[in-house]
Short mmCIF file of C-alpha atoms in Angstrom, two decimals:
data_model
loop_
_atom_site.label_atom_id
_atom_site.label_comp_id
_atom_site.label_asym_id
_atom_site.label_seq_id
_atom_site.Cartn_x
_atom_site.Cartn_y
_atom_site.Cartn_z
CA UNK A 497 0.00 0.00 0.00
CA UNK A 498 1.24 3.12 -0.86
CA UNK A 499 1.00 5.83 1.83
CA UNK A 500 -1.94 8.91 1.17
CA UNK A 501 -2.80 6.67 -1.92
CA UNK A 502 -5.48 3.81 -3.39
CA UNK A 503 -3.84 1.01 -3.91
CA UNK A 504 -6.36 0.04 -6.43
CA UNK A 505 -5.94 3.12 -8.05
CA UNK A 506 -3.92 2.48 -11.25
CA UNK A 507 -1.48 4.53 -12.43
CA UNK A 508 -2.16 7.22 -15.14
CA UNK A 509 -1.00 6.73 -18.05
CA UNK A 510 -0.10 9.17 -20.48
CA UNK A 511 -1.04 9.14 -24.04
CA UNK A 512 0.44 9.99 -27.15
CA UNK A 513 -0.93 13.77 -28.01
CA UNK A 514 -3.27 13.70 -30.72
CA UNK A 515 -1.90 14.62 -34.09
CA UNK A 516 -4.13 16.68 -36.46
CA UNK A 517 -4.37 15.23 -40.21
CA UNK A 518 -3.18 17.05 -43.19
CA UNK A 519 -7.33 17.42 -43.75
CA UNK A 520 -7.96 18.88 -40.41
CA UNK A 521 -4.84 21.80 -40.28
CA UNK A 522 -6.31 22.39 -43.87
CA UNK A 523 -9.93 22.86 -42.69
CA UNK A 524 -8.54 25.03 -40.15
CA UNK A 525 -6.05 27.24 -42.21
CA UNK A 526 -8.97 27.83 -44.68
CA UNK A 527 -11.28 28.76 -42.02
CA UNK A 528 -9.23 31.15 -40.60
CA UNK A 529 -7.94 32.20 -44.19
CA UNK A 530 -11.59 33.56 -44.65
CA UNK A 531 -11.92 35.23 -41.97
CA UNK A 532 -8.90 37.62 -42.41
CA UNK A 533 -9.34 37.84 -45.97
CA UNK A 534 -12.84 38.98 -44.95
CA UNK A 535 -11.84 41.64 -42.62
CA UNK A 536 -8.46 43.01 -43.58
CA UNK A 537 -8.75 42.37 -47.24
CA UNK A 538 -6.93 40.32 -49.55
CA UNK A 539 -4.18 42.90 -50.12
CA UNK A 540 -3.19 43.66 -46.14
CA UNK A 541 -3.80 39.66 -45.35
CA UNK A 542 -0.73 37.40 -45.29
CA UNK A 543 0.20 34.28 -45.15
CA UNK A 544 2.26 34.49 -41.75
CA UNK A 545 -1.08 36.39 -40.25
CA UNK A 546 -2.91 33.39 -41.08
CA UNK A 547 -0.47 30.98 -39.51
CA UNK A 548 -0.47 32.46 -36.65
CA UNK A 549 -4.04 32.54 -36.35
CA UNK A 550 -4.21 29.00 -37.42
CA UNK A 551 -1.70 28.40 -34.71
CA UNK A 552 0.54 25.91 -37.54
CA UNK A 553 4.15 27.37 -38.26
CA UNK A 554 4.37 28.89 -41.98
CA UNK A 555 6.56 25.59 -42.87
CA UNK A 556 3.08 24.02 -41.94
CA UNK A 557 1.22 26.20 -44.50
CA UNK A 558 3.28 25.91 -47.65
CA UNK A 559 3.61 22.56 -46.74
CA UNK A 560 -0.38 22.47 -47.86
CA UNK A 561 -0.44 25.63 -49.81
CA UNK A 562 2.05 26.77 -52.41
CA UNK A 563 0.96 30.29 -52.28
CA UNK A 564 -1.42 33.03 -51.31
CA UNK A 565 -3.74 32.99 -54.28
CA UNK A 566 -3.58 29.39 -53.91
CA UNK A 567 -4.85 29.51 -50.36
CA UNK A 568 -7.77 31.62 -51.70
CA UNK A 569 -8.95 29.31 -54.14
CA UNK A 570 -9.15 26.72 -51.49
CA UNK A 571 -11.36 29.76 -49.48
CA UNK A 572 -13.57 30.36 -52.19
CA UNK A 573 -13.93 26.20 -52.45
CA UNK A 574 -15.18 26.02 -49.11
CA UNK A 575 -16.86 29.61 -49.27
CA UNK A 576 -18.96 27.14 -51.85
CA UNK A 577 -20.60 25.36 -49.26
CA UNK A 578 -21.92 28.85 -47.91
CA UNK A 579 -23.43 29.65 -50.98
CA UNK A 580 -25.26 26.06 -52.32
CA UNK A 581 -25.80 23.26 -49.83
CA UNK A 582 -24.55 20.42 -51.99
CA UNK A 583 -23.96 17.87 -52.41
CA UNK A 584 -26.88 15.83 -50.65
CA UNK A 585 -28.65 12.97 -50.29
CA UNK A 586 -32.10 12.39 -51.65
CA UNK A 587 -35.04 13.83 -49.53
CA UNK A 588 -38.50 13.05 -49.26
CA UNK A 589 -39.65 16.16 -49.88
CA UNK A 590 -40.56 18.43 -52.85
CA UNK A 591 -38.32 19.52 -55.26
CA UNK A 592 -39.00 22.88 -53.97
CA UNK A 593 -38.84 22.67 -50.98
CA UNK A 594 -34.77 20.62 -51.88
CA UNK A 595 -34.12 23.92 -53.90
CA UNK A 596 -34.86 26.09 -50.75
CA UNK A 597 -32.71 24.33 -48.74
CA UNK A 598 -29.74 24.15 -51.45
CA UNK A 599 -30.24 28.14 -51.75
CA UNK A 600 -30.50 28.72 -48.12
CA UNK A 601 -33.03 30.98 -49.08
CA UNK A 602 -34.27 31.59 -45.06
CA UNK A 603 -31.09 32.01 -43.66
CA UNK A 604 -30.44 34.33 -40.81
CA UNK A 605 -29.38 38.40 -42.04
CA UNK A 606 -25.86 37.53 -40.18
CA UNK A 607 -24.72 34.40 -41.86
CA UNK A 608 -26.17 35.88 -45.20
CA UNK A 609 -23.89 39.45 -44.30
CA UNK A 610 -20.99 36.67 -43.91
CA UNK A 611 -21.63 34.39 -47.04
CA UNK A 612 -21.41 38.00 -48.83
CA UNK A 613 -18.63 39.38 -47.66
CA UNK A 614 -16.29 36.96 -49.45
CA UNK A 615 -17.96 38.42 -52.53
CA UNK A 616 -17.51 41.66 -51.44
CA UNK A 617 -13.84 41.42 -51.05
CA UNK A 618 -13.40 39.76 -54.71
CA UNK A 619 -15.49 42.52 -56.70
CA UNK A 620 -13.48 45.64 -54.30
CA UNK A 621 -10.10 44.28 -54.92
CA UNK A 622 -10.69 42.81 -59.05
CA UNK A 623 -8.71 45.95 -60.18
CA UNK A 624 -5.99 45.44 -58.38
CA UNK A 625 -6.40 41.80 -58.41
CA UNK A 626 -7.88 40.51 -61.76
CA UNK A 627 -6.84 37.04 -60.44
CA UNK A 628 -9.47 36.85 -57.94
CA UNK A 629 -12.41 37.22 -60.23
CA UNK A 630 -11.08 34.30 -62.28
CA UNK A 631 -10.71 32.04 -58.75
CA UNK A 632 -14.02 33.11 -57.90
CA UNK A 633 -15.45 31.90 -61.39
CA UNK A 634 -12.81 28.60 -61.42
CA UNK A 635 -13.80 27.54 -57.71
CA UNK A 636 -17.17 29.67 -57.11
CA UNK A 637 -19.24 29.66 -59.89
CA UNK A 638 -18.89 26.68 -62.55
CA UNK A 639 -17.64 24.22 -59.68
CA UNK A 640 -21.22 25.02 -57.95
CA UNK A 641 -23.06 25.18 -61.06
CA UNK A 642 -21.13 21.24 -61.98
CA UNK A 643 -22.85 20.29 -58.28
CA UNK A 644 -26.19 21.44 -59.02
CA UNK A 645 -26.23 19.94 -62.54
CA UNK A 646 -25.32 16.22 -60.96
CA UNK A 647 -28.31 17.24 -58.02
CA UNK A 648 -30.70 17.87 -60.94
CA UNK A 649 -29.30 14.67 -62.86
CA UNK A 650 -30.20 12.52 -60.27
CA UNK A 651 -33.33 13.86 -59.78
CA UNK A 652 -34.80 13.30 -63.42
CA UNK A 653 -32.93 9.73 -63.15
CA UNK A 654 -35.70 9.54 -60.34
CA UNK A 655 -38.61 10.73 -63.18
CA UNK A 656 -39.05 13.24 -60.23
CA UNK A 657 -38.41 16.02 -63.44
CA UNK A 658 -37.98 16.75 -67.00
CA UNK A 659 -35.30 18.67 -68.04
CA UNK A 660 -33.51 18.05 -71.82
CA UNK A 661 -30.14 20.07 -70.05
CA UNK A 662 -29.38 20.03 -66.65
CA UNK A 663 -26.01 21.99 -66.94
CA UNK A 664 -28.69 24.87 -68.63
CA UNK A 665 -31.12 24.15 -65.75
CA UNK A 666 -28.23 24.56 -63.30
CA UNK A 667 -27.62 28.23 -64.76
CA UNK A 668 -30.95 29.14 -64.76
CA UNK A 669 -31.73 28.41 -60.89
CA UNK A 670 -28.38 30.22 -59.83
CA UNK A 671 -29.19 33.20 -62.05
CA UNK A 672 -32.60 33.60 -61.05
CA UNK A 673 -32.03 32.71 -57.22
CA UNK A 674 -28.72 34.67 -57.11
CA UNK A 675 -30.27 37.58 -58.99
CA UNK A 676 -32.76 38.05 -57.04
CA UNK A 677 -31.10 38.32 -53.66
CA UNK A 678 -29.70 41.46 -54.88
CA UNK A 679 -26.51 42.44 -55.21
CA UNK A 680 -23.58 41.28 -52.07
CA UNK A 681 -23.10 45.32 -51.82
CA UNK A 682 -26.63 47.17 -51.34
CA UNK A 683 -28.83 44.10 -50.65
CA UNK A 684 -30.54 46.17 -47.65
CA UNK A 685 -31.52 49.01 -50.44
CA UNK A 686 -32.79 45.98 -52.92
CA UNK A 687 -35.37 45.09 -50.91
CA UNK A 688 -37.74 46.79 -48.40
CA UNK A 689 -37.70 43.72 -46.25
CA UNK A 690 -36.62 40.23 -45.83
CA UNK A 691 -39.85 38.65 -46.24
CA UNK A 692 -40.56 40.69 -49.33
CA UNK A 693 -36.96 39.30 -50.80
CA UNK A 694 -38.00 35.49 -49.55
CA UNK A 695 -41.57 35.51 -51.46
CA UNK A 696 -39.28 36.14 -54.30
CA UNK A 697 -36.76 34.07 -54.07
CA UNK A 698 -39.69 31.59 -53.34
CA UNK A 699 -42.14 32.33 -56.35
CA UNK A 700 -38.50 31.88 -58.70
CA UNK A 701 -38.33 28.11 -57.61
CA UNK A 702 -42.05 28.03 -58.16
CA UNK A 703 -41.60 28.93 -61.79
CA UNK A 704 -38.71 26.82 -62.35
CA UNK A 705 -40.30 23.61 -60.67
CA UNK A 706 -43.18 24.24 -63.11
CA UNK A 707 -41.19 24.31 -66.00
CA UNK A 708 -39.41 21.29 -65.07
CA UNK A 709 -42.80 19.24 -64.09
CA UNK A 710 -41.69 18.62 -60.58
CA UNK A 711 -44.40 16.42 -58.67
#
């Protein structure tokens, strides 16, 4: 018996400290990439800022980025996510009601302010920094518009539609939906309200899911 202790108390042992993945000191550069981008701009932000917000060394971050543009393509491919909420599995509800949901159509005025102000920083800083508009297109734009175009693929493979080209269909939805949220800078004067802005957004997948056939 040991004195002052348990004897049946076994001794601690101590672990080997967890090790993050290449995927998860990735996910967490990028997440914190988009946040300084966001709020000092993609001219003032730096890669050794973002390290040491990340909390990796720099090594850490070329290791897994060769550059600083390339670190903001990988933002604007996760920025995607913000914008459409694909992929997904099949639902059992209405086509509509799926094209809501991949819009985020109903989503709170904050995370909408935040989805926008990637945009925001991309169409400021184009003249200085042609470059971004092209990531933004590259990464942004067609890579969500491929995403969609599968989502509607699988849906007429399901008879649940009828559409002769989905990648046209794809284009359609984003214009329209997109479009009518308004611009990222000067949504507030777009609009005179939210709701007026969701009845909208809502009567544009109306239109399209009667085009389409959607049960």
């Amino acid at each position: 018996m040991t004195v002052g202790g348990n004897e049946d108390e076994a001794p601690r042992k101590r672990g080997r400290p967890k090790v993050s993945s290449d995927d998860d000191k990735r996910a967490n550069i990028v997440e914190n990439a988009r946040r300084i981008f966001v709020r000092n701009g993609y001219a003032a932000s730096t890669t050794a800022v973002v390290a040491t917000e990340a909390g990796v060394s720099k090594q850490t971050l070329y290791k897994l980025f060769e550059s600083k543009e390339e670190l903001f393509a990988a933002v604007v491919g996760a920025h995607r996510r913000m914008m459409l909420d694909l992929p997904r599995e099949a639902e059992a509800i209405s086509i509509a009601q799926s094209l809501e949901q991949i819009f985020m159509i109903d989503i709170d005025e904050e995370t909408d302010a935040d989805r926008a102000g990637l945009l925001q920083l991309v169409f400021r800083e184009a003249p200085q920094f042609p470059e971004l508009i092209e990531i933004l297109h590259r990464e942004g734009v067609l890579a969500s518009r491929r995403e969609l175009s599968a989502w509607l693929d699988e849906r007429r493979a399901e008879g649940r539609i009828r559409l002769e080209d989905s990648a046209s269909g794809a284009r359609m939805l984003m214009d329209m939906i997109f479009g009518g949220m308004g611009p990222p800078e000067g949504r507030a004067q777009a609009w005179q309200g939210r709701e007026e802005r969701l009845a909208h957004l809502r009567r544009c997948i109306a239109i399209f899911c009667a085009g389409v056939h959607a049960r």
